[in-house]
Amino acid sequence: MLTGQSGDGDVHGDDGPHGSGLADVQALQRRPAAQTHAVDRPAVGPSNFQALRDRIGINPTQLRQGRFLDEARETADPLRLMRLLGITPHTAIHYVRTAYPERFTIDPTQA
């Protein structure tokens, strides 16, 4: 059960700063939307991406391809890439093969 706020603005429950779990979540869900914290930053839009592209010198396609390749290097699992990134099996295998070319070399005795 929620007991109130401490001096640091955090809500604490009977069993410490982490609360009682379900009761805390239910209390947060009942809180009116007006009590959420506003962020004083501009919304993300095309101009933000254009400014980013001008600063770092890559376009959105290259940024997307870089993310795919980074994920492939991290997981090396085409199925995970497909689920995480929403890509086709062919594309997932392409990125895993690019990230780990030594795993996909053709054995001359099998060719």
Short mmCIF file of C-alpha atoms in Angstrom, two decimals:
data_model
loop_
_atom_site.label_atom_id
_atom_site.label_comp_id
_atom_site.label_asym_id
_atom_site.label_seq_id
_atom_site.Cartn_x
_atom_site.Cartn_y
_atom_site.Cartn_z
CA MET A 1 0.00 0.00 0.00
CA LEU A 2 1.21 3.52 -0.74
CA THR A 3 1.99 5.57 2.33
CA GLY A 4 2.89 8.94 0.86
CA GLN A 5 5.78 10.91 -0.50
CA SER A 6 9.18 11.42 1.02
CA GLY A 7 11.09 14.66 0.86
CA ASP A 8 12.73 13.63 -2.42
CA GLY A 9 9.37 13.42 -4.22
CA ASP A 10 9.33 9.62 -4.52
CA VAL A 11 6.31 7.59 -3.47
CA HIS A 12 7.15 4.97 -0.83
CA GLY A 13 5.17 1.97 0.32
CA ASP A 14 4.94 0.10 3.61
CA ASP A 15 7.79 -2.20 2.68
CA GLY A 16 10.33 0.46 1.65
CA PRO A 17 11.05 2.60 -1.37
CA HIS A 18 10.07 -0.13 -3.84
CA GLY A 19 6.50 -0.38 -2.60
CA SER A 20 4.29 -3.41 -2.55
CA GLY A 21 4.39 -4.04 -6.28
CA LEU A 22 0.87 -4.59 -7.53
CA ALA A 23 -0.70 -1.96 -5.27
CA ASP A 24 1.81 0.64 -6.48
CA VAL A 25 1.16 -0.16 -10.13
CA GLN A 26 -2.60 0.00 -9.62
CA ALA A 27 -2.29 3.36 -7.84
CA LEU A 28 -0.20 4.76 -10.69
CA GLN A 29 -2.73 3.54 -13.23
CA ARG A 30 -5.54 5.35 -11.39
CA ARG A 31 -3.60 8.64 -11.35
CA PRO A 32 -5.09 11.27 -13.69
CA ALA A 33 -3.15 11.97 -16.87
CA ALA A 34 -2.74 15.63 -15.85
CA GLN A 35 -0.26 14.53 -13.17
CA THR A 36 2.22 13.14 -15.65
CA HIS A 37 5.44 15.09 -16.11
CA ALA A 38 5.72 17.26 -19.21
CA VAL A 39 8.95 17.29 -21.16
CA ASP A 40 10.19 20.64 -22.44
CA ARG A 41 11.68 19.34 -25.69
CA PRO A 42 10.46 19.71 -29.25
CA ALA A 43 8.62 16.82 -30.85
CA VAL A 44 10.61 14.60 -33.17
CA GLY A 45 9.98 15.57 -36.76
CA PRO A 46 11.62 15.64 -40.17
CA SER A 47 13.60 18.77 -39.30
CA ASN A 48 15.21 16.99 -36.34
CA PHE A 49 16.36 14.17 -38.58
CA GLN A 50 17.56 16.61 -41.22
CA ALA A 51 19.66 18.46 -38.63
CA LEU A 52 21.06 15.16 -37.37
CA ARG A 53 21.91 14.06 -40.91
CA ASP A 54 23.72 17.33 -41.55
CA ARG A 55 25.71 16.98 -38.33
CA ILE A 56 26.79 13.35 -38.62
CA GLY A 57 26.77 12.96 -42.40
CA ILE A 58 24.59 9.86 -42.80
CA ASN A 59 21.06 9.46 -44.09
CA PRO A 60 18.21 7.53 -42.41
CA THR A 61 18.78 4.45 -44.59
CA GLN A 62 22.42 4.24 -43.52
CA LEU A 63 21.40 4.75 -39.90
CA ARG A 64 18.87 1.91 -40.18
CA GLN A 65 21.41 -0.39 -41.85
CA GLY A 66 23.92 0.41 -39.13
CA ARG A 67 21.41 -0.54 -36.46
CA PHE A 68 20.65 -3.83 -38.21
CA LEU A 69 24.35 -4.64 -38.47
CA ASP A 70 24.99 -3.74 -34.81
CA GLU A 71 22.14 -6.00 -33.72
CA ALA A 72 23.46 -8.81 -35.93
CA ARG A 73 26.91 -8.45 -34.35
CA GLU A 74 25.37 -8.55 -30.91
CA THR A 75 23.04 -11.53 -31.31
CA ALA A 76 24.12 -13.48 -34.43
CA ASP A 77 20.61 -14.97 -34.40
CA PRO A 78 18.53 -14.36 -37.56
CA LEU A 79 15.30 -15.31 -35.80
CA ARG A 80 15.86 -12.73 -33.07
CA LEU A 81 16.66 -10.09 -35.71
CA MET A 82 13.44 -10.89 -37.55
CA ARG A 83 11.37 -10.51 -34.38
CA LEU A 84 13.20 -7.47 -33.05
CA LEU A 85 13.52 -5.49 -36.28
CA GLY A 86 10.58 -6.81 -38.31
CA ILE A 87 12.73 -7.88 -41.25
CA THR A 88 12.48 -10.84 -43.63
CA PRO A 89 14.48 -14.05 -43.17
CA HIS A 90 16.59 -13.20 -46.23
CA THR A 91 17.50 -9.79 -44.79
CA ALA A 92 18.25 -11.21 -41.34
CA ILE A 93 20.59 -13.84 -42.77
CA HIS A 94 22.26 -11.19 -44.95
CA TYR A 95 23.14 -9.10 -41.89
CA VAL A 96 24.34 -12.10 -39.85
CA ARG A 97 26.52 -13.20 -42.78
CA THR A 98 27.93 -9.69 -43.04
CA ALA A 99 28.62 -9.52 -39.31
CA TYR A 100 30.20 -13.00 -39.16
CA PRO A 101 31.66 -13.89 -42.58
CA GLU A 102 33.90 -16.59 -41.05
CA ARG A 103 30.81 -18.61 -40.06
CA PHE A 104 29.57 -18.76 -43.64
CA THR A 105 32.69 -19.59 -45.62
CA ILE A 106 32.31 -22.27 -48.24
CA ASP A 107 34.33 -25.40 -47.54
CA PRO A 108 36.23 -26.23 -50.76
CA THR A 109 35.81 -29.94 -50.11
CA GLN A 110 32.02 -29.55 -50.00
CA ALA A 111 31.70 -27.31 -53.10
#
